[in-house]
Coordinates of C-alpha atoms in Angstrom, one line a residue:
X1 CA 245.7 86.5 60.9
X2 CA 245.7 83.6 63.3
X3 CA 246.8 80.1 62.8
X4 CA 244.5 77.5 61.2
X5 CA 244.7 74.0 62.6
X6 CA 243.8 70.9 60.7
X7 CA 242.7 67.6 62.2
X8 CA 243.8 64.5 60.2
X9 CA 242.2 61.2 61.1
X10 CA 243.9 58.1 59.7
X11 CA 241.2 55.8 61.3
X12 CA 243.3 54.7 64.3
X13 CA 244.8 57.9 65.7
X14 CA 244.2 61.6 65.4
X15 CA 246.9 64.2 64.8
X16 CA 246.5 68.0 65.2
X17 CA 248.6 70.0 62.7
X18 CA 248.6 73.6 61.7
X19 CA 250.5 73.7 58.4
X20 CA 249.9 72.2 55.0
X21 CA 253.3 70.5 54.6
X22 CA 252.7 68.4 57.7
X23 CA 249.2 67.6 56.4
X24 CA 250.6 66.5 53.0
X25 CA 253.3 64.3 54.7
X26 CA 250.8 62.5 56.9
X27 CA 248.5 62.0 54.0
X28 CA 251.2 60.4 51.8
X29 CA 252.5 58.0 54.4
X30 CA 249.2 56.8 55.7
X31 CA 249.3 53.0 56.0
X32 CA 245.5 52.7 55.6
X33 CA 245.5 53.7 51.9
X34 CA 245.1 51.1 49.1
X35 CA 248.1 49.7 47.4
X36 CA 250.3 52.6 46.2
X37 CA 251.3 50.6 43.1
X38 CA 247.9 51.3 41.7
X39 CA 248.2 54.3 39.5
X40 CA 244.4 54.7 39.4
X41 CA 244.2 54.8 43.2
X42 CA 247.2 57.1 43.5
X43 CA 245.7 59.6 41.0
X44 CA 242.4 59.5 42.8
X45 CA 244.1 60.3 46.1
X46 CA 246.1 63.2 44.7
X47 CA 243.0 64.6 43.0
X48 CA 241.1 64.5 46.3
X49 CA 243.9 65.9 48.3
X50 CA 244.4 68.8 45.9
X51 CA 240.8 69.8 46.2
X52 CA 241.0 69.7 50.0
X53 CA 244.1 71.9 50.0
X54 CA 242.4 74.5 47.8
X55 CA 239.4 74.6 50.2
X56 CA 241.5 74.8 53.3
X57 CA 243.8 77.6 51.8
X58 CA 240.6 79.5 50.9
X59 CA 239.4 79.3 54.5
X60 CA 242.8 80.1 56.0
X61 CA 242.7 83.5 54.3
X62 CA 239.7 84.5 56.3
X63 CA 240.2 87.0 59.0
X64 CA 239.9 85.9 62.7
X65 CA 236.6 86.7 64.3
X66 CA 236.3 89.3 67.1
X67 CA 237.3 87.9 70.5
X68 CA 234.0 89.0 72.0
X69 CA 231.8 86.6 70.0
X70 CA 232.0 83.5 67.8
X71 CA 232.0 83.9 64.0
X72 CA 229.1 81.7 62.9
X73 CA 230.1 82.1 59.2
X74 CA 233.4 80.3 59.9
X75 CA 231.6 77.5 61.7
X76 CA 229.2 77.0 58.9
X77 CA 232.0 76.9 56.4
X78 CA 233.8 74.4 58.6
X79 CA 230.8 72.1 58.6
X80 CA 230.6 72.4 54.8
X81 CA 234.2 71.4 54.5
X82 CA 233.8 68.5 56.8
X83 CA 231.2 67.1 54.5
X84 CA 233.5 67.6 51.5
X85 CA 236.7 65.9 52.6
X86 CA 235.8 62.3 53.4
X87 CA 238.3 60.4 51.4
X88 CA 236.7 57.1 50.5
X89 CA 236.8 55.6 54.1
X90 CA 240.6 55.9 54.4
X91 CA 241.3 59.4 55.8
X92 CA 239.0 62.1 57.1
X93 CA 240.3 65.7 57.2
X94 CA 238.3 67.9 59.6
X95 CA 238.8 71.6 59.5
X96 CA 238.8 73.3 62.9
X97 CA 239.4 77.1 62.9
X98 CA 241.5 78.1 66.0
X99 CA 242.9 81.6 66.3
X100 CA 246.1 81.8 68.4
X101 CA 247.7 85.1 69.2
X102 CA 251.3 83.8 69.3
X103 CA 251.2 82.3 65.8
X104 CA 253.7 79.6 66.8
X105 CA 253.4 76.1 65.2
X106 CA 251.9 73.5 67.5
X107 CA 251.6 69.6 67.2
X108 CA 249.8 67.3 69.5
X109 CA 248.8 63.6 69.5
X110 CA 245.4 62.8 70.8
X111 CA 243.1 59.7 71.1
X112 CA 239.7 59.3 69.6
X113 CA 237.0 61.5 71.2
X114 CA 235.7 59.3 74.1
X115 CA 232.1 60.4 74.8
X116 CA 231.8 58.3 78.0
X117 CA 235.0 59.7 79.5
X118 CA 234.0 63.2 78.5
X119 CA 230.7 62.9 80.3
X120 CA 232.3 61.4 83.4
X121 CA 234.9 64.2 83.6
X122 CA 232.2 66.8 83.2
X123 CA 230.1 65.3 86.0
X124 CA 233.2 65.0 88.1
X125 CA 234.0 68.7 87.6
X126 CA 230.4 69.7 88.5
X127 CA 230.6 67.7 91.8
X128 CA 234.1 68.4 92.9
X129 CA 233.9 72.1 92.2
X130 CA 230.4 72.4 93.6
X131 CA 229.2 73.9 90.3
X132 CA 225.5 74.8 90.1
X133 CA 223.4 73.3 87.3
X134 CA 222.7 76.8 86.0
X135 CA 226.5 77.4 85.8
X136 CA 227.1 74.0 84.2
X137 CA 224.6 74.8 81.4
X138 CA 225.4 78.5 81.0
X139 CA 225.6 80.0 77.5
X140 CA 229.2 81.2 78.1
X141 CA 230.4 77.8 79.1
X142 CA 228.6 76.3 76.1
X143 CA 230.4 78.8 73.8
X144 CA 233.8 77.8 75.3
X145 CA 233.3 74.1 74.9
X146 CA 231.7 74.4 71.4
X147 CA 234.6 76.3 70.1
X148 CA 236.9 73.8 71.5
X149 CA 235.4 71.1 69.3
X150 CA 232.1 70.4 67.6
X151 CA 232.0 66.9 69.0
X152 CA 231.8 68.1 72.6
X153 CA 229.2 70.8 72.1
X154 CA 226.3 68.4 71.7
X155 CA 227.0 66.8 75.0
X156 CA 226.5 69.9 77.2
X157 CA 223.4 69.8 79.4
X158 CA 220.7 72.4 79.1
X159 CA 218.4 73.8 81.7
X160 CA 215.7 71.3 80.8
X161 CA 218.1 68.2 80.5
X162 CA 216.8 66.7 83.8
X163 CA 213.2 67.1 82.8
X164 CA 213.8 65.6 79.4
X165 CA 215.6 62.6 80.9
X166 CA 212.8 62.2 83.5
X167 CA 210.2 62.2 80.7
X168 CA 212.1 59.4 79.0
X169 CA 211.9 57.3 82.2
X170 CA 208.3 58.3 82.6
X171 CA 207.5 56.9 79.1
X172 CA 209.4 53.7 79.8
X173 CA 207.5 53.1 82.9
X174 CA 204.2 54.1 81.4
X175 CA 204.6 51.6 78.5
X176 CA 205.9 48.8 80.7
X177 CA 204.4 45.4 79.9
X178 CA 204.6 44.3 83.5
X179 CA 204.0 45.7 86.9
X180 CA 206.7 48.0 88.2
X181 CA 208.5 46.3 91.1
X182 CA 210.4 48.6 93.5
X183 CA 213.5 48.4 95.7
X184 CA 214.6 51.3 97.9
X185 CA 217.2 51.8 100.6
X186 CA 218.7 54.7 102.6
X187 CA 222.1 56.1 101.9
X188 CA 224.2 58.6 103.7
X189 CA 226.5 60.9 101.7
X190 CA 229.9 62.2 102.8
X191 CA 228.3 65.4 103.9
X192 CA 226.0 63.5 106.3
X193 CA 222.9 64.2 104.2
X194 CA 220.5 61.2 104.0
X195 CA 218.9 60.1 100.8
X196 CA 216.4 57.4 99.7
X197 CA 217.4 55.6 96.5
X198 CA 214.3 54.4 94.7
X199 CA 214.7 52.0 91.7
X200 CA 212.0 50.5 89.5
X201 CA 212.3 47.1 87.9
X202 CA 210.0 46.1 85.0
X203 CA 209.6 44.6 81.6
X204 CA 209.8 47.2 78.9
X205 CA 207.6 47.6 75.8
X206 CA 210.3 45.7 73.8
X207 CA 210.0 42.7 76.2
X208 CA 213.3 43.2 78.0
X209 CA 213.9 43.6 81.7
X210 CA 214.7 47.2 82.7
X211 CA 216.0 48.9 85.8
X212 CA 215.5 52.6 86.3
X213 CA 216.4 55.1 89.0
X214 CA 213.0 56.7 89.8
X215 CA 214.2 59.0 92.5
X216 CA 216.9 60.0 94.9
X217 CA 215.2 62.4 97.3
X218 CA 217.0 63.8 100.3
X219 CA 215.5 62.4 103.5
X220 CA 214.8 65.1 106.1
X221 CA 213.6 64.0 109.5
X222 CA 213.5 60.6 111.2
X223 CA 214.3 57.3 109.5
X224 CA 210.9 56.0 110.3
X225 CA 208.8 54.0 108.0
X226 CA 206.1 56.7 107.9
X227 CA 208.6 59.3 106.9
X228 CA 210.2 57.1 104.2
X229 CA 206.7 56.3 102.8
X230 CA 205.9 60.0 102.3
X231 CA 209.0 60.3 100.0
X232 CA 208.1 57.1 98.2
X233 CA 204.6 58.3 97.6
X234 CA 205.8 61.4 95.9
X235 CA 207.8 59.3 93.4
X236 CA 204.9 56.9 92.8
X237 CA 202.6 59.8 92.1
X238 CA 205.1 61.5 89.8
X239 CA 205.4 58.4 87.6
X240 CA 201.7 57.5 88.0
X241 CA 202.6 54.1 89.3
X242 CA 199.7 53.6 91.7
X243 CA 197.8 51.1 89.6
X244 CA 201.0 49.3 88.4
X245 CA 202.8 48.7 91.7
X246 CA 204.2 45.2 92.0
X247 CA 206.5 43.7 94.6
X248 CA 208.9 45.5 96.9
X249 CA 212.5 44.1 97.4
X250 CA 213.9 45.4 100.7
X251 CA 216.2 44.5 103.5
X252 CA 214.9 43.2 106.8
X253 CA 214.7 46.5 108.7
X254 CA 211.5 46.9 110.7
X255 CA 211.0 50.4 109.3
X256 CA 210.5 48.9 105.9
X257 CA 207.5 46.9 107.1
X258 CA 206.1 50.1 108.6
X259 CA 206.8 51.9 105.3
X260 CA 204.8 49.4 103.2
X261 CA 201.9 49.4 105.7
X262 CA 201.8 53.2 105.4
X263 CA 201.9 53.0 101.6
X264 CA 198.9 50.6 101.7
X265 CA 196.8 53.4 103.1
X266 CA 197.2 55.3 99.8
X267 CA 197.7 52.3 97.4
X268 CA 195.6 49.3 98.7
X269 CA 197.6 46.1 98.6
X270 CA 198.3 43.0 100.7
X271 CA 201.6 44.0 102.2
X272 CA 202.6 40.4 103.4
X273 CA 202.2 39.1 99.8
X274 CA 204.1 42.0 98.2
X275 CA 207.0 42.3 100.6
X276 CA 210.2 40.5 99.4
X277 CA 213.4 40.2 101.4
X278 CA 216.9 40.5 100.1
X279 CA 218.5 37.0 100.4
X280 CA 221.9 38.5 100.8
X281 CA 220.7 40.4 103.8
X282 CA 219.2 37.2 105.2
X283 CA 222.5 35.4 104.9
X284 CA 224.2 38.3 106.6
X285 CA 221.9 38.0 109.6
X286 CA 222.1 34.2 109.8
X287 CA 225.9 34.2 109.7
X288 CA 226.2 37.0 112.3
X289 CA 224.1 34.8 114.6
X290 CA 226.4 31.9 114.0
X291 CA 229.5 34.0 115.0
X292 CA 228.2 36.3 117.7
X293 CA 225.1 34.5 119.1
X294 CA 221.5 35.4 119.2
X295 CA 221.8 39.1 120.4
X296 CA 224.2 40.7 117.9
X297 CA 222.7 44.2 118.5
X298 CA 223.5 44.1 122.2
X299 CA 227.1 43.0 121.4
X300 CA 227.6 45.9 119.0
X301 CA 226.0 48.4 121.4
X302 CA 228.5 47.3 124.1
X303 CA 231.4 47.8 121.7
X304 CA 230.2 51.3 120.8
X305 CA 230.1 52.4 124.4
X306 CA 233.4 50.7 125.5
X307 CA 236.9 52.0 125.9
X308 CA 239.6 50.5 123.8
X309 CA 240.8 48.3 126.7
X310 CA 237.3 47.1 127.5
X311 CA 236.6 46.3 123.9
X312 CA 239.3 43.6 124.2
X313 CA 237.4 42.1 127.1
X314 CA 234.1 42.1 125.2
X315 CA 235.7 40.4 122.2
X316 CA 237.4 37.8 124.4
X317 CA 234.0 36.5 125.5
X318 CA 233.4 35.3 121.9
X319 CA 235.8 32.4 122.2
X320 CA 238.5 31.6 119.6
X321 CA 237.2 34.2 117.2
X322 CA 237.2 36.9 119.8
X323 CA 240.7 36.1 120.9
X324 CA 242.0 36.0 117.3
X325 CA 240.4 39.4 116.8
X326 CA 242.2 40.8 119.8
X327 CA 245.6 39.4 118.6
X328 CA 245.0 40.8 115.1
X329 CA 244.0 44.2 116.6
X330 CA 247.0 44.3 118.9
X331 CA 249.5 43.4 116.1
X332 CA 248.1 45.6 113.3
X333 CA 246.6 48.4 115.5
X334 CA 243.2 48.0 113.8
X335 CA 241.2 49.8 116.5
X336 CA 239.3 51.7 113.8
X337 CA 239.1 48.9 111.3
X338 CA 236.0 47.4 109.7
X339 CA 235.3 45.1 112.6
X340 CA 236.3 47.3 115.5
X341 CA 232.8 48.4 116.6
X342 CA 230.6 46.5 114.2
X343 CA 230.4 42.8 113.6
X344 CA 231.0 42.4 109.9
X345 CA 231.1 38.7 109.4
X346 CA 232.8 38.7 106.0
X347 CA 235.7 40.6 107.5
X348 CA 235.9 38.1 110.3
X349 CA 235.7 35.2 107.8
X350 CA 238.7 36.6 105.9
X351 CA 240.5 37.2 109.2
X352 CA 240.1 33.5 110.1
X353 CA 241.2 32.4 106.6
X354 CA 244.3 34.5 106.8
X355 CA 245.1 33.4 110.4
X356 CA 244.9 29.7 109.4
X357 CA 247.4 30.5 106.6
X358 CA 249.7 32.2 109.1
X359 CA 249.3 29.8 112.0
X360 CA 253.0 29.1 112.4
X361 CA 253.8 32.8 112.4
X362 CA 251.1 33.6 115.0
X363 CA 252.3 30.8 117.2
X364 CA 255.9 32.1 116.9
X365 CA 254.7 35.6 117.8
X366 CA 252.9 34.2 120.9
X367 CA 256.0 32.3 122.0
X368 CA 258.2 35.4 121.8
X369 CA 255.7 38.1 123.1
X370 CA 256.6 39.7 126.5
X371 CA 254.7 42.3 128.4
X372 CA 256.6 45.6 128.5
X373 CA 258.2 45.9 131.9
X374 CA 258.0 49.7 132.0
X375 CA 254.2 49.7 131.3
X376 CA 252.3 48.0 134.1
X377 CA 248.9 49.0 132.6
X378 CA 249.8 47.4 129.2
X379 CA 247.3 44.7 128.2
X380 CA 248.4 41.1 129.0
X381 CA 248.1 39.5 125.6
X382 CA 248.7 36.1 127.0
X383 CA 245.0 36.1 128.0
X384 CA 244.2 36.1 124.2
X385 CA 246.7 33.4 123.1
X386 CA 245.3 30.7 120.9
X387 CA 245.7 27.1 122.0
X388 CA 245.3 23.9 120.0
X389 CA 241.6 23.7 120.8
X390 CA 241.1 27.3 119.5
X391 CA 242.7 26.4 116.2
X392 CA 240.4 23.4 115.8
X393 CA 237.4 25.7 116.4
X394 CA 238.7 28.3 113.9
X395 CA 239.0 25.5 111.3
X396 CA 235.4 24.5 111.9
X397 CA 234.2 28.1 111.6
X398 CA 236.2 28.5 108.4
X399 CA 234.9 25.4 106.7
X400 CA 231.3 26.1 107.8
X401 CA 231.3 29.7 106.7
X402 CA 233.0 29.1 103.3
X403 CA 229.7 28.2 101.5
X404 CA 228.0 31.3 102.9
X405 CA 230.8 33.5 101.7
X406 CA 230.7 31.9 98.2
X407 CA 226.9 32.2 98.1
X408 CA 227.0 35.9 99.1
X409 CA 229.3 36.6 96.1
X410 CA 227.2 34.4 93.8
X411 CA 223.8 36.1 94.5
X412 CA 225.1 39.7 94.3
X413 CA 225.2 41.6 91.1
X414 CA 222.9 42.3 88.1
X415 CA 220.3 39.7 87.3
X416 CA 220.0 41.2 83.8
X417 CA 223.7 41.1 82.9
X418 CA 224.2 39.5 79.5
X419 CA 225.2 35.8 79.9
X420 CA 223.9 35.7 83.5
X421 CA 220.2 36.5 83.0
X422 CA 217.9 35.5 85.8
X423 CA 220.6 34.8 88.4
X424 CA 222.5 36.7 90.9
X425 CA 219.8 37.2 93.5
X426 CA 216.7 36.6 91.4
X427 CA 213.6 35.7 93.3
X428 CA 213.7 32.0 92.3
X429 CA 217.1 31.6 94.0
X430 CA 215.8 32.5 97.5
X431 CA 214.2 29.2 98.5
X432 CA 216.9 27.2 96.8
X433 CA 219.5 29.1 98.7
X434 CA 217.7 28.6 102.0
X435 CA 217.3 24.9 101.4
X436 CA 221.0 24.6 100.6
X437 CA 221.9 26.4 103.9
X438 CA 219.5 24.2 105.9
X439 CA 221.4 21.2 104.6
X440 CA 224.7 22.7 105.8
X441 CA 223.2 23.5 109.2
X442 CA 221.9 19.9 109.5
X443 CA 225.2 18.4 108.6
X444 CA 227.0 20.6 111.2
X445 CA 224.5 19.8 113.9
X446 CA 224.9 16.1 113.3
X447 CA 228.7 16.4 113.4
X448 CA 228.7 18.2 116.7
X449 CA 225.8 16.4 118.3
X450 CA 227.9 14.4 120.9
X451 CA 230.6 17.0 121.3
X452 CA 231.0 19.3 124.3
X453 CA 229.5 22.7 124.4
X454 CA 231.5 25.3 122.4
X455 CA 231.0 28.6 120.7
X456 CA 230.8 26.8 117.4
X457 CA 228.1 24.4 118.6
X458 CA 226.0 27.1 120.1
X459 CA 226.5 29.3 117.0
X460 CA 225.0 26.5 114.8
X461 CA 221.9 26.5 117.0
X462 CA 221.6 30.3 116.8
X463 CA 222.1 30.5 113.1
X464 CA 219.7 27.7 112.4
X465 CA 217.0 29.4 114.4
X466 CA 217.6 32.7 112.6
X467 CA 217.3 30.9 109.2
X468 CA 214.1 29.2 110.2
X469 CA 212.6 32.6 111.2
X470 CA 213.1 34.0 107.7
X471 CA 212.2 30.7 106.0
X472 CA 208.8 30.8 107.6
X473 CA 208.3 34.4 106.4
X474 CA 208.6 33.3 102.8
X475 CA 205.3 31.5 103.3
X476 CA 203.6 34.8 103.3
X477 CA 204.7 35.6 99.8
X478 CA 203.7 33.0 97.2
X479 CA 205.9 34.5 94.5
X480 CA 208.9 32.8 96.0
X481 CA 207.5 29.3 95.4
X482 CA 205.9 30.3 92.1
X483 CA 209.3 31.6 90.8
X484 CA 211.0 28.4 91.5
X485 CA 208.1 26.3 90.2
X486 CA 208.2 28.2 86.9
X487 CA 212.0 27.8 86.5
X488 CA 212.5 25.3 83.6
X489 CA 215.4 23.6 85.4
X490 CA 213.5 23.0 88.7
X491 CA 209.7 23.1 88.4
X492 CA 207.4 21.2 90.7
X493 CA 210.0 18.4 90.7
X494 CA 212.2 20.4 93.0
X495 CA 209.6 20.7 95.7
X496 CA 208.7 17.0 95.4
X497 CA 212.3 15.9 95.8
X498 CA 213.4 18.4 98.5
X499 CA 210.3 19.0 100.5
X500 CA 208.0 16.0 100.0
X501 CA 210.7 13.3 100.0
X502 CA 214.1 14.5 101.4
X503 CA 212.6 16.7 104.1
X504 CA 209.5 14.5 104.6
X505 CA 207.2 17.5 104.5
X506 CA 204.3 16.5 102.3
X507 CA 202.1 19.3 103.8
X508 CA 204.7 21.8 102.6
X509 CA 204.3 20.4 99.1
X510 CA 200.5 20.7 99.2
X511 CA 200.7 24.2 100.6
X512 CA 203.0 25.1 97.7
X513 CA 200.6 23.8 95.1
X514 CA 197.8 25.8 96.7
X515 CA 199.8 29.0 96.9
X516 CA 201.1 28.8 93.3
X517 CA 197.6 28.0 92.1
X518 CA 196.1 31.0 93.9
X519 CA 198.7 33.3 92.5
X520 CA 198.1 32.0 89.0
X521 CA 194.4 32.7 89.4
X522 CA 195.2 36.2 90.6
X523 CA 197.2 36.9 87.5
X524 CA 194.6 35.3 85.3
X525 CA 191.8 37.6 86.7
X526 CA 194.1 40.6 86.3
X527 CA 194.7 39.6 82.6
X528 CA 191.0 39.2 82.0
X529 CA 190.2 42.7 83.4
X530 CA 193.0 44.3 81.2
X531 CA 191.7 42.4 78.1
X532 CA 188.1 43.6 78.7
X533 CA 189.4 47.1 79.1
X534 CA 191.0 46.9 75.6
X535 CA 187.5 46.6 74.1
X536 CA 187.9 43.0 73.2
X537 CA 190.5 43.3 70.4
X538 CA 192.4 40.4 72.0
X539 CA 189.4 38.1 72.3
X540 CA 190.8 35.4 70.0
X541 CA 194.2 35.2 71.7
X542 CA 192.6 35.0 75.2
X543 CA 190.6 32.0 74.3
X544 CA 193.8 30.2 73.2
X545 CA 195.6 31.2 76.3
X546 CA 192.8 29.9 78.5
X547 CA 192.9 26.6 76.7
X548 CA 196.7 26.3 76.9
X549 CA 197.0 27.4 80.5
X550 CA 194.7 24.8 82.1
X551 CA 195.9 24.5 85.7
X552 CA 196.4 20.8 85.5
X553 CA 199.5 21.4 83.3
X554 CA 200.7 24.6 85.1
X555 CA 204.4 24.5 86.0
X556 CA 205.2 21.3 84.1
X557 CA 208.1 21.3 81.7

């Protein structure tokens, strides 16, 4: 006969035991019981415990099942006992039959069953060990895990798990109260396979914003807009989204424009009105123009094709930032670091910040550095030494870039996170962010107006031009202005203060009113069509909505 283990659960920790004496000892010293001075409670505890012991002893006399298959009778008995031994909310005793050939006593402390951790470890095992889905959901594996604990068996996937989960997402999307807005981007896995991540954003039937992964197809072939559109169409058709497509939030790659133009052949839409741009990506392009000038792509291409020595020369042409980069690379041997072949501005910002903190140490290093006498081909680092003027320019770059760095952190994240709903990159933040950055550029331009030419001064001009380019593109998409106009903290007052008065652009203000009005009419027509399609059972409500939403009061607090 094999050993029988018992699982005693005194609420806060679990203890595995396999003999009745230990079980009795744990039961008696449990701190979670009522006051032991109460004879009534004590009698009740002893009575319950005695009944449990009788049940467990009865099961312990059963013979072990054959090793080739599970004994379902034992499992059913186990379930019956689990229901019988719940002790008034204080201690639960769970019978788990485990048959061990050695028969040696065994004790082990364990934490509560953590469902999230179990799932994560299971997925990790499937990925790391390259386990097929058929293997992961096999009957034999299911038997092994189920007999290791009833709590784990219900978490195992089945051959139709993916289809079942996909149906859940399908139902969520189908019952959405809003249009389904989409964001997608390319991703390269560690095995060099390319994938398209497609995410839907919508208001669910319960009235809450939802985000759902709609597809992650592997991208085979060129990264062209036409090819990406074909994969996107498959996902749209699978979820029957053709009539519910909303806006598309994408980065500024030209291929994304081509992708939407291709999609419009299958799903008619005004691409310029539906195409949204990630404000974080816009900030990235603007700041890169400030640091590296107007042709960042050419600069990066030169770095990719250059030898290590020639890379120093290319960076040296970028003024104080380039020379600081060369010193940092020389000292720390960062030839393969984040900013070796690609201009990542946030890395450079942090490099400047750290250099200003270590200015004394860097100047001491420069004063003591000597070119190795036995290496005539060694780079002459004196060409990259920073002088007083360079430190002034680095200070200017640091102070100017600080708001951009903070903004980048502010607008990234989940706009649906509890406590931060509607922020972190929401559509209404785009114009406000751009206006704020324009103010920073204007201040910097005024401060350097009468100064001599420098990399910082030319960088301000390049960055301002890049920001203007993307600012103009927001005019094509009225939802940017509508989102800010509908925000209770800003409304039309924002545009009147910042556009009509501060920026002296009354025409911009008039254009905004017209754009928001036309978008309002578009939604009203869409609502009327949907209402008529419902056979008029919302007629009374629609009349009230029309009366309340007279355009003369639209957008007012």
